[in-house]
PDB file of C-alpha atoms in Angstrom:
ATOM      1  CA  MET A   1     -84.594  18.369 -60.451  1.00 43.00           C
ATOM      2  CA  ASN A   2     -87.690  19.368 -58.547  1.00 48.00           C
ATOM      3  CA  SER A   3     -90.435  16.826 -59.250  1.00 51.00           C
ATOM      4  CA  GLY A   4     -92.987  19.450 -58.208  1.00 67.00           C
ATOM      5  CA  SER A   5     -91.816  21.961 -60.838  1.00 74.00           C
ATOM      6  CA  PRO A   6     -94.654  23.891 -62.453  1.00 84.00           C
ATOM      7  CA  GLU A   7     -95.387  23.603 -66.137  1.00 91.00           C
ATOM      8  CA  LEU A   8     -94.060  26.516 -68.182  1.00 97.00           C
ATOM      9  CA  ALA A   9     -95.101  28.120 -71.449  1.00 98.00           C
ATOM     10  CA  VAL A  10     -92.572  30.172 -73.429  1.00 98.00           C
ATOM     11  CA  VAL A  11     -93.292  33.391 -75.324  1.00 98.00           C
ATOM     12  CA  VAL A  12     -90.989  34.565 -78.132  1.00 98.00           C
ATOM     13  CA  ILE A  13     -91.717  37.727 -80.140  1.00 98.00           C
ATOM     14  CA  VAL A  14     -90.079  38.147 -83.534  1.00 97.00           C
ATOM     15  CA  HIS A  15     -89.655  40.426 -86.523  1.00 96.00           C
ATOM     16  CA  GLY A  16     -86.872  39.348 -88.849  1.00 94.00           C
ATOM     17  CA  ARG A  17     -83.879  37.455 -87.417  1.00 94.00           C
ATOM     18  CA  HIS A  18     -85.200  34.249 -88.952  1.00 95.00           C
ATOM     19  CA  GLU A  19     -82.057  32.178 -88.429  1.00 94.00           C
ATOM     20  CA  HIS A  20     -81.947  33.406 -84.833  1.00 96.00           C
ATOM     21  CA  LEU A  21     -85.560  32.266 -84.460  1.00 97.00           C
ATOM     22  CA  ARG A  22     -84.721  28.781 -85.761  1.00 96.00           C
ATOM     23  CA  ARG A  23     -81.823  28.473 -83.312  1.00 96.00           C
ATOM     24  CA  CYS A  24     -83.914  29.855 -80.445  1.00 98.00           C
ATOM     25  CA  LEU A  25     -86.546  27.183 -81.129  1.00 98.00           C
ATOM     26  CA  SER A  26     -83.811  24.548 -81.450  1.00 97.00           C
ATOM     27  CA  SER A  27     -82.562  25.508 -77.991  1.00 98.00           C
ATOM     28  CA  LEU A  28     -86.074  25.113 -76.607  1.00 98.00           C
ATOM     29  CA  ALA A  29     -86.231  21.596 -78.057  1.00 98.00           C
ATOM     30  CA  ASP A  30     -83.148  20.730 -75.967  1.00 98.00           C
ATOM     31  CA  GLN A  31     -84.721  21.589 -72.606  1.00 98.00           C
ATOM     32  CA  VAL A  32     -84.460  19.196 -69.663  1.00 98.00           C
ATOM     33  CA  LEU A  33     -87.939  20.394 -68.687  1.00 97.00           C
ATOM     34  CA  PRO A  34     -89.969  20.691 -71.907  1.00 97.00           C
ATOM     35  CA  ALA A  35     -92.213  23.692 -72.452  1.00 98.00           C
ATOM     36  CA  THR A  36     -95.915  22.932 -72.483  1.00 97.00           C
ATOM     37  CA  ARG A  37     -96.359  25.517 -75.246  1.00 98.00           C
ATOM     38  CA  VAL A  38     -94.148  27.849 -77.252  1.00 98.00           C
ATOM     39  CA  VAL A  39     -95.969  30.969 -78.401  1.00 98.00           C
ATOM     40  CA  VAL A  40     -94.335  32.763 -81.324  1.00 98.00           C
ATOM     41  CA  VAL A  41     -95.697  36.264 -81.897  1.00 98.00           C
ATOM     42  CA  ALA A  42     -94.744  37.303 -85.428  1.00 97.00           C
ATOM     43  CA  MET A  43     -94.905  41.081 -85.707  1.00 97.00           C
ATOM     44  CA  ALA A  44     -95.593  42.115 -89.319  1.00 96.00           C
ATOM     45  CA  ASP A  45     -93.538  39.126 -90.430  1.00 96.00           C
ATOM     46  CA  ASP A  46     -95.261  36.474 -92.531  1.00 95.00           C
ATOM     47  CA  ARG A  47     -91.984  34.659 -93.153  1.00 95.00           C
ATOM     48  CA  ALA A  48     -91.324  34.211 -89.425  1.00 95.00           C
ATOM     49  CA  GLY A  49     -94.797  32.792 -89.042  1.00 89.00           C
ATOM     50  CA  ALA A  50     -94.242  30.437 -91.976  1.00 93.00           C
ATOM     51  CA  LEU A  51     -90.959  29.261 -90.415  1.00 95.00           C
ATOM     52  CA  ALA A  52     -92.173  28.808 -86.850  1.00 96.00           C
ATOM     53  CA  GLU A  53     -94.760  26.088 -87.324  1.00 95.00           C
ATOM     54  CA  PRO A  54     -92.762  23.692 -89.568  1.00 95.00           C
ATOM     55  CA  THR A  55     -89.655  24.260 -87.443  1.00 95.00           C
ATOM     56  CA  GLY A  56     -91.660  23.430 -84.340  1.00 96.00           C
ATOM     57  CA  ALA A  57     -93.049  20.310 -85.999  1.00 96.00           C
ATOM     58  CA  GLU A  58     -89.535  19.197 -86.986  1.00 94.00           C
ATOM     59  CA  LEU A  59     -88.306  19.721 -83.420  1.00 96.00           C
ATOM     60  CA  GLY A  60     -91.366  18.307 -81.670  1.00 96.00           C
ATOM     61  CA  LEU A  61     -92.242  21.660 -80.090  1.00 97.00           C
ATOM     62  CA  PRO A  62     -95.886  22.582 -79.380  1.00 97.00           C
ATOM     63  CA  ILE A  63     -95.973  25.880 -81.317  1.00 98.00           C
ATOM     64  CA  THR A  64     -98.802  28.404 -81.083  1.00 98.00           C
ATOM     65  CA  LEU A  65     -98.417  31.113 -83.724  1.00 97.00           C
ATOM     66  CA  VAL A  66     -99.818  34.607 -83.231  1.00 98.00           C
ATOM     67  CA  ALA A  67     -99.665  36.678 -86.440  1.00 97.00           C
ATOM     68  CA  MET A  68     -99.765  40.346 -85.504  1.00 96.00           C
ATOM     69  CA  ASP A  69    -100.314  43.326 -87.785  1.00 95.00           C
ATOM     70  CA  ALA A  70     -97.876  46.129 -87.040  1.00 94.00           C
ATOM     71  CA  ASP A  71     -95.982  49.017 -88.552  1.00 93.00           C
ATOM     72  CA  PRO A  72     -92.500  47.555 -89.203  1.00 92.00           C
ATOM     73  CA  SER A  73     -90.947  50.976 -88.656  1.00 90.00           C
ATOM     74  CA  ARG A  74     -92.316  51.172 -85.100  1.00 93.00           C
ATOM     75  CA  LEU A  75     -92.802  47.690 -83.725  1.00 95.00           C
ATOM     76  CA  PRO A  76     -95.225  47.391 -80.778  1.00 97.00           C
ATOM     77  CA  LEU A  77     -92.992  45.223 -78.577  1.00 97.00           C
ATOM     78  CA  ALA A  78     -95.044  45.838 -75.432  1.00 98.00           C
ATOM     79  CA  ARG A  79     -98.306  44.834 -77.125  1.00 98.00           C
ATOM     80  CA  ALA A  80     -96.653  41.760 -78.651  1.00 98.00           C
ATOM     81  CA  ARG A  81     -95.514  40.532 -75.230  1.00 98.00           C
ATOM     82  CA  ASN A  82     -98.972  41.045 -73.756  1.00 98.00           C
ATOM     83  CA  LEU A  83    -100.537  39.176 -76.689  1.00 98.00           C
ATOM     84  CA  GLY A  84     -98.054  36.349 -76.220  1.00 98.00           C
ATOM     85  CA  VAL A  85     -98.845  36.051 -72.515  1.00 98.00           C
ATOM     86  CA  ALA A  86    -102.578  35.927 -73.277  1.00 98.00           C
ATOM     87  CA  ALA A  87    -102.119  33.327 -76.029  1.00 98.00           C
ATOM     88  CA  ALA A  88     -99.937  31.147 -73.772  1.00 98.00           C
ATOM     89  CA  ASP A  89    -102.922  30.551 -71.480  1.00 96.00           C
ATOM     90  CA  SER A  90    -100.554  29.306 -68.793  1.00 97.00           C
ATOM     91  CA  ALA A  91    -100.138  30.057 -65.099  1.00 97.00           C
ATOM     92  CA  ASN A  92     -96.352  30.151 -65.465  1.00 98.00           C
ATOM     93  CA  LEU A  93     -94.444  31.863 -68.224  1.00 98.00           C
ATOM     94  CA  VAL A  94     -90.968  32.406 -69.602  1.00 98.00           C
ATOM     95  CA  LEU A  95     -90.426  35.299 -71.985  1.00 98.00           C
ATOM     96  CA  LEU A  96     -87.365  34.886 -74.168  1.00 98.00           C
ATOM     97  CA  ASP A  97     -85.875  37.236 -76.739  1.00 96.00           C
ATOM     98  CA  VAL A  98     -85.701  35.751 -80.250  1.00 97.00           C
ATOM     99  CA  ASP A  99     -81.947  36.374 -80.233  1.00 97.00           C
ATOM    100  CA  CYS A 100     -81.455  34.158 -77.175  1.00 98.00           C
ATOM    101  CA  LEU A 101     -80.460  30.524 -76.944  1.00 98.00           C
ATOM    102  CA  ALA A 102     -81.948  28.919 -73.831  1.00 98.00           C
ATOM    103  CA  ASP A 103     -79.452  26.711 -72.009  1.00 98.00           C
ATOM    104  CA  PRO A 104     -80.927  23.198 -71.645  1.00 98.00           C
ATOM    105  CA  PHE A 105     -81.465  23.846 -67.914  1.00 98.00           C
ATOM    106  CA  LEU A 106     -83.054  27.306 -68.323  1.00 98.00           C
ATOM    107  CA  LEU A 107     -86.681  26.200 -68.024  1.00 98.00           C
ATOM    108  CA  GLN A 108     -85.875  23.771 -65.212  1.00 98.00           C
ATOM    109  CA  ARG A 109     -84.037  26.468 -63.224  1.00 98.00           C
ATOM    110  CA  TYR A 110     -86.895  28.913 -63.659  1.00 98.00           C
ATOM    111  CA  ALA A 111     -89.493  26.286 -62.752  1.00 98.00           C
ATOM    112  CA  ASP A 112     -87.552  25.272 -59.628  1.00 97.00           C
ATOM    113  CA  ALA A 113     -87.233  28.927 -58.597  1.00 97.00           C
ATOM    114  CA  MET A 114     -90.932  29.588 -59.009  1.00 96.00           C
ATOM    115  CA  SER A 115     -91.899  26.487 -57.040  1.00 96.00           C
ATOM    116  CA  SER A 116     -89.418  27.063 -54.187  1.00 94.00           C
ATOM    117  CA  PRO A 117     -90.187  28.983 -50.993  1.00 94.00           C
ATOM    118  CA  ARG A 118     -89.561  32.672 -51.564  1.00 93.00           C
ATOM    119  CA  PRO A 119     -86.137  33.773 -50.417  1.00 93.00           C
ATOM    120  CA  PRO A 120     -86.139  36.120 -47.393  1.00 91.00           C
ATOM    121  CA  GLY A 121     -86.319  39.730 -48.468  1.00 87.00           C
ATOM    122  CA  LEU A 122     -88.209  39.125 -51.687  1.00 91.00           C
ATOM    123  CA  GLY A 123     -91.571  40.161 -50.238  1.00 84.00           C
ATOM    124  CA  SER A 124     -95.013  38.987 -51.246  1.00 88.00           C
ATOM    125  CA  GLY A 125     -95.663  41.167 -54.310  1.00 94.00           C
ATOM    126  CA  PRO A 126     -95.275  40.175 -57.971  1.00 97.00           C
ATOM    127  CA  VAL A 127     -91.838  38.865 -58.961  1.00 97.00           C
ATOM    128  CA  VAL A 128     -89.753  38.634 -62.108  1.00 98.00           C
ATOM    129  CA  TRP A 129     -87.242  35.762 -62.039  1.00 98.00           C
ATOM    130  CA  CYS A 130     -84.168  36.621 -64.121  1.00 98.00           C
ATOM    131  CA  GLY A 131     -81.227  34.487 -65.228  1.00 98.00           C
ATOM    132  CA  PRO A 132     -77.766  35.470 -66.484  1.00 97.00           C
ATOM    133  CA  VAL A 133     -77.334  36.554 -70.118  1.00 97.00           C
ATOM    134  CA  THR A 134     -74.116  36.087 -72.103  1.00 98.00           C
ATOM    135  CA  TYR A 135     -73.623  38.112 -75.280  1.00 97.00           C
ATOM    136  CA  LEU A 136     -71.968  35.903 -77.894  1.00 97.00           C
ATOM    137  CA  GLY A 137     -69.381  37.462 -80.164  1.00 94.00           C
ATOM    138  CA  PRO A 138     -69.633  37.584 -83.959  1.00 93.00           C
ATOM    139  CA  ASN A 139     -67.298  34.595 -84.379  1.00 92.00           C
ATOM    140  CA  ALA A 140     -68.852  32.337 -81.743  1.00 93.00           C
ATOM    141  CA  ARG A 141     -69.819  28.994 -83.296  1.00 91.00           C
ATOM    142  CA  VAL A 142     -73.120  27.667 -81.972  1.00 95.00           C
ATOM    143  CA  ASP A 143     -74.146  24.895 -84.406  1.00 94.00           C
ATOM    144  CA  LEU A 144     -73.049  21.282 -84.083  1.00 93.00           C
ATOM    145  CA  PRO A 145     -70.263  20.445 -86.528  1.00 91.00           C
ATOM    146  CA  GLY A 146     -71.545  18.937 -89.739  1.00 81.00           C
ATOM    147  CA  SER A 147     -75.054  20.369 -89.315  1.00 78.00           C
ATOM    148  CA  ASP A 148     -77.095  20.203 -92.509  1.00 78.00           C
ATOM    149  CA  PRO A 149     -77.690  23.834 -93.579  1.00 72.00           C
ATOM    150  CA  ALA A 150     -80.988  22.752 -95.149  1.00 76.00           C
ATOM    151  CA  SER A 151     -82.290  21.541 -91.781  1.00 83.00           C
ATOM    152  CA  THR A 152     -83.000  23.303 -88.530  1.00 89.00           C
ATOM    153  CA  PRO A 153     -79.680  24.047 -86.782  1.00 91.00           C
ATOM    154  CA  ARG A 154     -78.886  22.001 -83.689  1.00 94.00           C
ATOM    155  CA  ILE A 155     -76.904  23.657 -80.923  1.00 97.00           C
ATOM    156  CA  ASP A 156     -73.395  22.642 -79.851  1.00 97.00           C
ATOM    157  CA  TRP A 157     -73.872  23.250 -76.145  1.00 98.00           C
ATOM    158  CA  GLN A 158     -70.320  22.403 -75.191  1.00 97.00           C
ATOM    159  CA  MET A 159     -69.089  25.129 -77.535  1.00 97.00           C
ATOM    160  CA  VAL A 160     -71.771  27.652 -76.528  1.00 98.00           C
ATOM    161  CA  ARG A 161     -71.101  27.154 -72.818  1.00 98.00           C
ATOM    162  CA  SER A 162     -67.372  27.656 -73.427  1.00 97.00           C
ATOM    163  CA  HIS A 163     -68.231  31.290 -74.264  1.00 97.00           C
ATOM    164  CA  ARG A 164     -70.142  31.850 -71.008  1.00 97.00           C
ATOM    165  CA  ALA A 165     -69.425  35.369 -69.718  1.00 97.00           C
ATOM    166  CA  PRO A 166     -72.604  36.885 -68.246  1.00 96.00           C
ATOM    167  CA  HIS A 167     -73.121  40.612 -68.571  1.00 92.00           C
ATOM    168  CA  THR A 168     -71.315  42.200 -65.655  1.00 93.00           C
ATOM    169  CA  ALA A 169     -74.054  44.740 -64.915  1.00 91.00           C
ATOM    170  CA  ARG A 170     -76.257  42.015 -63.416  1.00 94.00           C
ATOM    171  CA  PRO A 171     -75.741  39.381 -60.695  1.00 95.00           C
ATOM    172  CA  ASP A 172     -74.557  35.887 -61.607  1.00 97.00           C
ATOM    173  CA  PRO A 173     -75.455  33.564 -58.703  1.00 97.00           C
ATOM    174  CA  ALA A 174     -74.218  30.004 -58.411  1.00 97.00           C
ATOM    175  CA  ALA A 175     -76.329  27.446 -60.265  1.00 96.00           C
ATOM    176  CA  GLY A 176     -79.552  26.848 -58.347  1.00 94.00           C
ATOM    177  CA  ALA A 177     -79.086  29.851 -56.048  1.00 97.00           C
ATOM    178  CA  LEU A 178     -81.840  32.455 -55.692  1.00 97.00           C
ATOM    179  CA  VAL A 179     -80.699  35.992 -54.881  1.00 97.00           C
ATOM    180  CA  PRO A 180     -83.277  38.750 -54.310  1.00 97.00           C
ATOM    181  CA  GLY A 181     -82.335  41.971 -56.085  1.00 95.00           C
ATOM    182  CA  THR A 182     -82.770  45.533 -54.967  1.00 87.00           C
ATOM    183  CA  ASP A 183     -82.555  47.386 -58.288  1.00 94.00           C
ATOM    184  CA  LEU A 184     -85.501  46.857 -60.614  1.00 95.00           C
ATOM    185  CA  ARG A 185     -83.767  49.003 -63.243  1.00 93.00           C
ATOM    186  CA  LEU A 186     -81.701  45.900 -64.061  1.00 95.00           C
ATOM    187  CA  PHE A 187     -84.771  44.121 -65.435  1.00 96.00           C
ATOM    188  CA  TRP A 188     -84.392  43.108 -69.098  1.00 94.00           C
ATOM    189  CA  SER A 189     -87.052  41.271 -71.068  1.00 96.00           C
ATOM    190  CA  LEU A 190     -84.357  39.198 -72.824  1.00 96.00           C
ATOM    191  CA  SER A 191     -84.967  36.264 -70.478  1.00 98.00           C
ATOM    192  CA  TYR A 192     -87.249  36.102 -67.463  1.00 98.00           C
ATOM    193  CA  ALA A 193     -89.993  34.071 -65.833  1.00 98.00           C
ATOM    194  CA  ILE A 194     -93.195  35.347 -64.278  1.00 98.00           C
ATOM    195  CA  THR A 195     -96.576  33.964 -63.306  1.00 98.00           C
ATOM    196  CA  ALA A 196     -99.599  35.085 -65.279  1.00 98.00           C
ATOM    197  CA  ALA A 197    -101.054  36.410 -62.013  1.00 98.00           C
ATOM    198  CA  ASP A 198     -97.969  38.542 -61.359  1.00 98.00           C
ATOM    199  CA  HIS A 199     -97.954  39.815 -64.947  1.00 98.00           C
ATOM    200  CA  ALA A 200    -101.547  40.924 -64.413  1.00 98.00           C
ATOM    201  CA  ALA A 201    -100.784  42.396 -60.970  1.00 97.00           C
ATOM    202  CA  ALA A 202     -98.116  44.610 -62.558  1.00 97.00           C
ATOM    203  CA  GLY A 203    -100.574  45.655 -65.266  1.00 97.00           C
ATOM    204  CA  GLY A 204     -98.646  43.996 -68.088  1.00 98.00           C
ATOM    205  CA  PHE A 205     -96.497  46.034 -70.454  1.00 98.00           C
ATOM    206  CA  ASP A 206     -97.699  49.543 -71.254  1.00 98.00           C
ATOM    207  CA  GLU A 207     -98.805  49.340 -74.870  1.00 98.00           C
ATOM    208  CA  ALA A 208     -98.385  53.083 -75.387  1.00 97.00           C
ATOM    209  CA  TYR A 209     -94.676  52.334 -75.869  1.00 97.00           C
ATOM    210  CA  GLU A 210     -93.967  51.574 -79.514  1.00 96.00           C
ATOM    211  CA  GLY A 211     -90.667  51.057 -81.252  1.00 94.00           C
ATOM    212  CA  TYR A 212     -87.337  50.728 -79.528  1.00 92.00           C
ATOM    213  CA  GLY A 213     -86.699  51.539 -75.882  1.00 92.00           C
ATOM    214  CA  GLY A 214     -88.393  52.259 -72.589  1.00 95.00           C
ATOM    215  CA  GLU A 215     -90.981  49.508 -72.213  1.00 97.00           C
ATOM    216  CA  ASP A 216     -88.783  47.303 -70.016  1.00 97.00           C
ATOM    217  CA  THR A 217     -87.919  50.153 -67.648  1.00 97.00           C
ATOM    218  CA  ASP A 218     -91.582  51.118 -67.497  1.00 98.00           C
ATOM    219  CA  PHE A 219     -92.597  47.528 -66.703  1.00 98.00           C
ATOM    220  CA  ALA A 220     -90.061  47.449 -63.881  1.00 97.00           C
ATOM    221  CA  ARG A 221     -91.611  50.641 -62.460  1.00 97.00           C
ATOM    222  CA  ARG A 222     -95.079  49.125 -62.736  1.00 97.00           C
ATOM    223  CA  LEU A 223     -93.822  46.050 -60.927  1.00 96.00           C
ATOM    224  CA  GLY A 224     -92.301  48.175 -58.166  1.00 95.00           C
ATOM    225  CA  THR A 225     -95.481  50.203 -57.786  1.00 96.00           C
ATOM    226  CA  ALA A 226     -97.349  46.924 -57.259  1.00 96.00           C
ATOM    227  CA  GLY A 227     -94.956  46.053 -54.429  1.00 95.00           C
ATOM    228  CA  GLY A 228     -92.995  43.640 -56.594  1.00 95.00           C
ATOM    229  CA  GLY A 229     -89.386  42.591 -56.798  1.00 95.00           C
ATOM    230  CA  ILE A 230     -86.708  40.865 -58.830  1.00 97.00           C
ATOM    231  CA  CYS A 231     -84.919  37.605 -58.073  1.00 98.00           C
ATOM    232  CA  TRP A 232     -81.753  36.412 -59.774  1.00 98.00           C
ATOM    233  CA  VAL A 233     -81.789  32.726 -60.690  1.00 98.00           C
ATOM    234  CA  GLY A 234     -78.414  31.005 -60.871  1.00 98.00           C
ATOM    235  CA  GLY A 235     -77.962  28.657 -63.798  1.00 98.00           C
ATOM    236  CA  ALA A 236     -80.928  29.918 -65.851  1.00 98.00           C
ATOM    237  CA  ASP A 237     -78.528  30.942 -68.586  1.00 98.00           C
ATOM    238  CA  ALA A 238     -79.397  32.497 -71.904  1.00 98.00           C
ATOM    239  CA  TYR A 239     -76.906  33.162 -74.689  1.00 98.00           C
ATOM    240  CA  HIS A 240     -77.634  36.176 -76.899  1.00 97.00           C
ATOM    241  CA  GLN A 241     -76.793  35.468 -80.531  1.00 97.00           C
ATOM    242  CA  HIS A 242     -74.731  38.187 -82.154  1.00 94.00           C
ATOM    243  CA  HIS A 243     -76.226  40.726 -84.527  1.00 89.00           C
ATOM    244  CA  PRO A 244     -74.900  44.106 -85.682  1.00 85.00           C
ATOM    245  CA  VAL A 245     -75.911  47.072 -83.529  1.00 81.00           C
ATOM    246  CA  SER A 246     -75.339  50.818 -83.591  1.00 83.00           C
ATOM    247  CA  ARG A 247     -73.819  52.468 -80.542  1.00 85.00           C
ATOM    248  CA  PRO A 248     -75.723  54.603 -79.776  1.00 91.00           C
ATOM    249  CA  PRO A 249     -78.751  53.200 -81.645  1.00 92.00           C
ATOM    250  CA  VAL A 250     -79.128  56.160 -84.013  1.00 93.00           C
ATOM    251  CA  GLU A 251     -81.642  54.362 -86.234  1.00 92.00           C
ATOM    252  CA  HIS A 252     -84.062  54.396 -83.275  1.00 93.00           C
ATOM    253  CA  VAL A 253     -83.599  58.030 -82.229  1.00 95.00           C
ATOM    254  CA  GLU A 254     -87.209  59.047 -82.938  1.00 95.00           C
ATOM    255  CA  ASP A 255     -88.589  56.090 -80.969  1.00 96.00           C
ATOM    256  CA  ILE A 256     -86.257  56.734 -78.055  1.00 96.00           C
ATOM    257  CA  VAL A 257     -87.166  60.434 -77.849  1.00 96.00           C
ATOM    258  CA  ARG A 258     -90.869  59.603 -78.008  1.00 96.00           C
ATOM    259  CA  ASN A 259     -90.718  56.811 -75.459  1.00 97.00           C
ATOM    260  CA  ALA A 260     -88.499  58.825 -73.103  1.00 96.00           C
ATOM    261  CA  ALA A 261     -91.124  61.604 -73.124  1.00 96.00           C
ATOM    262  CA  LEU A 262     -93.839  59.044 -72.394  1.00 97.00           C
ATOM    263  CA  PHE A 263     -91.826  57.628 -69.494  1.00 97.00           C
ATOM    264  CA  ARG A 264     -91.290  61.113 -67.999  1.00 96.00           C
ATOM    265  CA  ALA A 265     -95.030  61.847 -68.304  1.00 96.00           C
ATOM    266  CA  ARG A 266     -95.813  58.544 -66.568  1.00 96.00           C
ATOM    267  CA  TRP A 267     -93.205  58.626 -63.800  1.00 96.00           C
ATOM    268  CA  GLY A 268     -91.809  62.163 -63.496  1.00 94.00           C
ATOM    269  CA  SER A 269     -88.239  61.010 -64.118  1.00 93.00           C
ATOM    270  CA  ASP A 270     -85.994  60.122 -67.044  1.00 91.00           C
ATOM    271  CA  CYS A 271     -84.930  56.906 -68.708  1.00 94.00           C
ATOM    272  CA  MET A 272     -82.453  56.176 -71.513  1.00 95.00           C
ATOM    273  CA  THR A 273     -80.536  59.299 -70.494  1.00 94.00           C
ATOM    274  CA  GLY A 274     -77.179  57.876 -71.590  1.00 94.00           C
ATOM    275  CA  TRP A 275     -78.383  57.321 -75.147  1.00 95.00           C
ATOM    276  CA  LEU A 276     -80.061  60.726 -75.288  1.00 95.00           C
ATOM    277  CA  GLU A 277     -76.897  62.476 -74.165  1.00 95.00           C
ATOM    278  CA  GLU A 278     -74.915  60.599 -76.821  1.00 96.00           C
ATOM    279  CA  PHE A 279     -77.489  61.643 -79.439  1.00 95.00           C
ATOM    280  CA  GLU A 280     -77.112  65.224 -78.217  1.00 95.00           C
ATOM    281  CA  GLY A 281     -73.348  64.999 -78.720  1.00 95.00           C
ATOM    282  CA  LEU A 282     -73.982  63.845 -82.294  1.00 95.00           C
ATOM    283  CA  GLY A 283     -76.346  66.756 -82.933  1.00 96.00           C
ATOM    284  CA  LEU A 284     -79.374  64.482 -83.354  1.00 96.00           C
ATOM    285  CA  VAL A 285     -81.417  65.760 -80.390  1.00 96.00           C
ATOM    286  CA  ARG A 286     -81.549  68.795 -78.144  1.00 95.00           C
ATOM    287  CA  ARG A 287     -82.857  69.419 -74.662  1.00 93.00           C
ATOM    288  CA  THR A 288     -86.183  71.212 -74.289  1.00 91.00           C
ATOM    289  CA  GLY A 289     -86.723  72.063 -70.639  1.00 85.00           C
ATOM    290  CA  ASP A 290     -87.084  68.714 -68.900  1.00 84.00           C
ATOM    291  CA  GLY A 291     -87.308  66.733 -72.129  1.00 89.00           C
ATOM    292  CA  TRP A 292     -85.731  66.139 -75.529  1.00 94.00           C
ATOM    293  CA  GLN A 293     -86.633  66.627 -79.171  1.00 94.00           C
ATOM    294  CA  THR A 294     -85.103  65.493 -82.417  1.00 94.00           C
ATOM    295  CA  VAL A 295     -83.216  68.055 -84.505  1.00 94.00           C
ATOM    296  CA  GLN A 296     -84.868  68.540 -87.864  1.00 81.00           C
ATOM    297  CA  GLY A 297     -82.646  67.623 -90.801  1.00 71.00           C
ATOM    298  CA  ALA A 298     -79.957  66.149 -88.546  1.00 67.00           C
ATOM    299  CA  ARG A 299     -80.144  62.759 -90.295  1.00 63.00           C
TER     300      ARG A 299
END
């Protein structure tokens, strides 16, 4: 452990997934390096806000709640992250998806990475520090045996770690290793660390993106434009709790078409092309010159 590790605040944005939120907070209570503050941004979700503060009190977590008005049908994820960063009022930040369980060493690994000399090749621009993410299956048990269902779940880390299988699309360095990346397109906001100064240098998340898709890829472009980079942090593991998904995410087709058009207008290139082509095959969208539009009456 690095005795000079910086203090870290954690930002979690949420709408629904209330049991996932309780387990996410439980994982943060198990950290080797405690968070100085845990900001929960509840997007159009009074119940999440009502859960966060008593759960934090039960776990001994310093919770700051940000209640955010929003249209539940088109959640402003980018704006929520920016609000969370501002409310954290911290020089060093970890942003964690509500679906993620933070391994007990996650904050320590991120703090050590941020306080270490920069690895050669990372440059001097803003940096996102990213750890491995394992997607847990629907039958993965995460609670300690005998947990009281009326209380906040406590995590069975031996069991959770037995499922470790980081997503193969991204690097998985040895614990404690720092590996500069070359492809900013691999940035996901599921789990990453950044300084408040670097968040500002990249311009934050573009709040024009609303609903599902595009804001992470746009943030990576903003980071690259600012001369920034990505560094993979070995051992900063997060475990994504299972929830049902559509493949492709047909319930988000309107958001994806809108946000893809915004991305092309911003950057002159495409994003989310794989999903759009799958939607096209299902008759949900059609190409219009360089862009896409939804097919009326297709759903």
